[in-house]
Short mmCIF file of C-alpha atoms in Angstrom, two decimals:
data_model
loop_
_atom_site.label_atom_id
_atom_site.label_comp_id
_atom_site.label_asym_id
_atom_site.label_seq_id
_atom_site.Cartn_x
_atom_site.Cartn_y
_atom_site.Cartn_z
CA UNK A 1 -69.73 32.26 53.21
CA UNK A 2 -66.87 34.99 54.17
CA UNK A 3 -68.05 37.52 56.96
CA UNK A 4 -65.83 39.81 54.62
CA UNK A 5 -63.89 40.34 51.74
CA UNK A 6 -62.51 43.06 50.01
CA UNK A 7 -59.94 42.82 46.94
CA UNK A 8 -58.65 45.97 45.37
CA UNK A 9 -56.47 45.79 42.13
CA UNK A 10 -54.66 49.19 40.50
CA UNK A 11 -51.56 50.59 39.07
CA UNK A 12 -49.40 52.36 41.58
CA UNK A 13 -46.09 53.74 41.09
CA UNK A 14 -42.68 52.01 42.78
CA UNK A 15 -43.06 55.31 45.72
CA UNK A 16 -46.66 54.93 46.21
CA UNK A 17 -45.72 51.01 46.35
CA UNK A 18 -43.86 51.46 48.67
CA UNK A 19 -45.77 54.17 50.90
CA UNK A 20 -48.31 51.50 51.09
CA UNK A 21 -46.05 48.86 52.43
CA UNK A 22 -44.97 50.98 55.31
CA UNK A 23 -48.34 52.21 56.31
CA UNK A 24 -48.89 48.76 56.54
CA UNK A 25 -45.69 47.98 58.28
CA UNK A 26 -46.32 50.55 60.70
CA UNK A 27 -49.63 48.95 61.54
CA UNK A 28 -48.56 45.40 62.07
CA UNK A 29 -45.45 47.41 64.47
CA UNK A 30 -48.17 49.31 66.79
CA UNK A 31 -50.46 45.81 66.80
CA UNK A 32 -53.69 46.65 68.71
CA UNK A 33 -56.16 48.35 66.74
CA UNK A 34 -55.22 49.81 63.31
CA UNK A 35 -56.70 51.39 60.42
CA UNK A 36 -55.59 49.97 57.02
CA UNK A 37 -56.73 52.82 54.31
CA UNK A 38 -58.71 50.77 51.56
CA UNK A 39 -59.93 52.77 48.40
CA UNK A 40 -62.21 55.23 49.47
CA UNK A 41 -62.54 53.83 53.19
CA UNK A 42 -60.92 52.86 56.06
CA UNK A 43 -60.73 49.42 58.07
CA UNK A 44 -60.17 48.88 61.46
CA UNK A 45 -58.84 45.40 62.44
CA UNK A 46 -57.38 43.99 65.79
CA UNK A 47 -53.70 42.60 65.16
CA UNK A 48 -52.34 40.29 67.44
CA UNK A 49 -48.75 39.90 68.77
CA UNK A 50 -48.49 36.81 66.64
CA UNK A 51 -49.66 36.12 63.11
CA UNK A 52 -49.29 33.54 60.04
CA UNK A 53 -46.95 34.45 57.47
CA UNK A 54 -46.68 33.23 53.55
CA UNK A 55 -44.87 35.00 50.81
CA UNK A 56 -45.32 33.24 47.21
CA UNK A 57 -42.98 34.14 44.19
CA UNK A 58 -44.19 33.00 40.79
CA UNK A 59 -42.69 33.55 37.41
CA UNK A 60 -45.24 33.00 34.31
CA UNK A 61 -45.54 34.27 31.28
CA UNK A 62 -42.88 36.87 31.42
CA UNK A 63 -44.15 38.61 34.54
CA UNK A 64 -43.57 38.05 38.56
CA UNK A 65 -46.42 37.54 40.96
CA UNK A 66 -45.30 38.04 44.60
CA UNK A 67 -48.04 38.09 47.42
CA UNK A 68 -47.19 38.36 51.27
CA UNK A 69 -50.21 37.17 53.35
CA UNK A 70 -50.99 37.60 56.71
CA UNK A 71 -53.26 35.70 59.03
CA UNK A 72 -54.96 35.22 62.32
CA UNK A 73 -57.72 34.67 64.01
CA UNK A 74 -60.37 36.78 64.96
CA UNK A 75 -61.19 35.02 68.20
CA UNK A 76 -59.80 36.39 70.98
CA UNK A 77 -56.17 34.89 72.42
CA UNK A 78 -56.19 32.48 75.18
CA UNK A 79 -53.04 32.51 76.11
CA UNK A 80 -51.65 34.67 78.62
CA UNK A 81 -48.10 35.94 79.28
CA UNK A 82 -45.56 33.48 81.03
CA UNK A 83 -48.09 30.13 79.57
CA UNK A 84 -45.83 27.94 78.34
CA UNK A 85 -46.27 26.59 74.77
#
């Protein structure tokens, strides 16, 4: 069972696209805490210095799919600065 899920689907225009995109990028920028604006709410998550990355392109049926995900855990790091890998 997921401790949490939340999936939002709507029509936005290319501007408001894109305003979402940087809010986002903004977020992953500052790291620490940050609020992500979802529907009528707000979540706070914890991003970390690093994360997992996947961007998928598909082409069916006449229209594009592209998703960017990002990952990473939700236990806290145990590496410190100046470990080695």
């Amino acid at each position: 069972m997921k401790d949490l899920e939340f999936e939002q689907r709507r029509t936005l225009s290319r501007a408001q696209a894109a305003d979402q995109l940087e809010a986002l990028a903004a977020a992953l920028r500052r790291g620490g805490q940050a609020e992500l604006a979802l529907g009528p709410g707000t979540l706070t998550v914890r991003i970390p210095d690093e994360l997992r990355t996947e961007i998928e392109v598909e082409l069916e049926d006449g229209e594009i799919d592209l998703e960017i995900e990002f990952s990473w855990s939700t236990e806290p790091s145990e590496r410190r600065p100046g470990d080695g890998d």
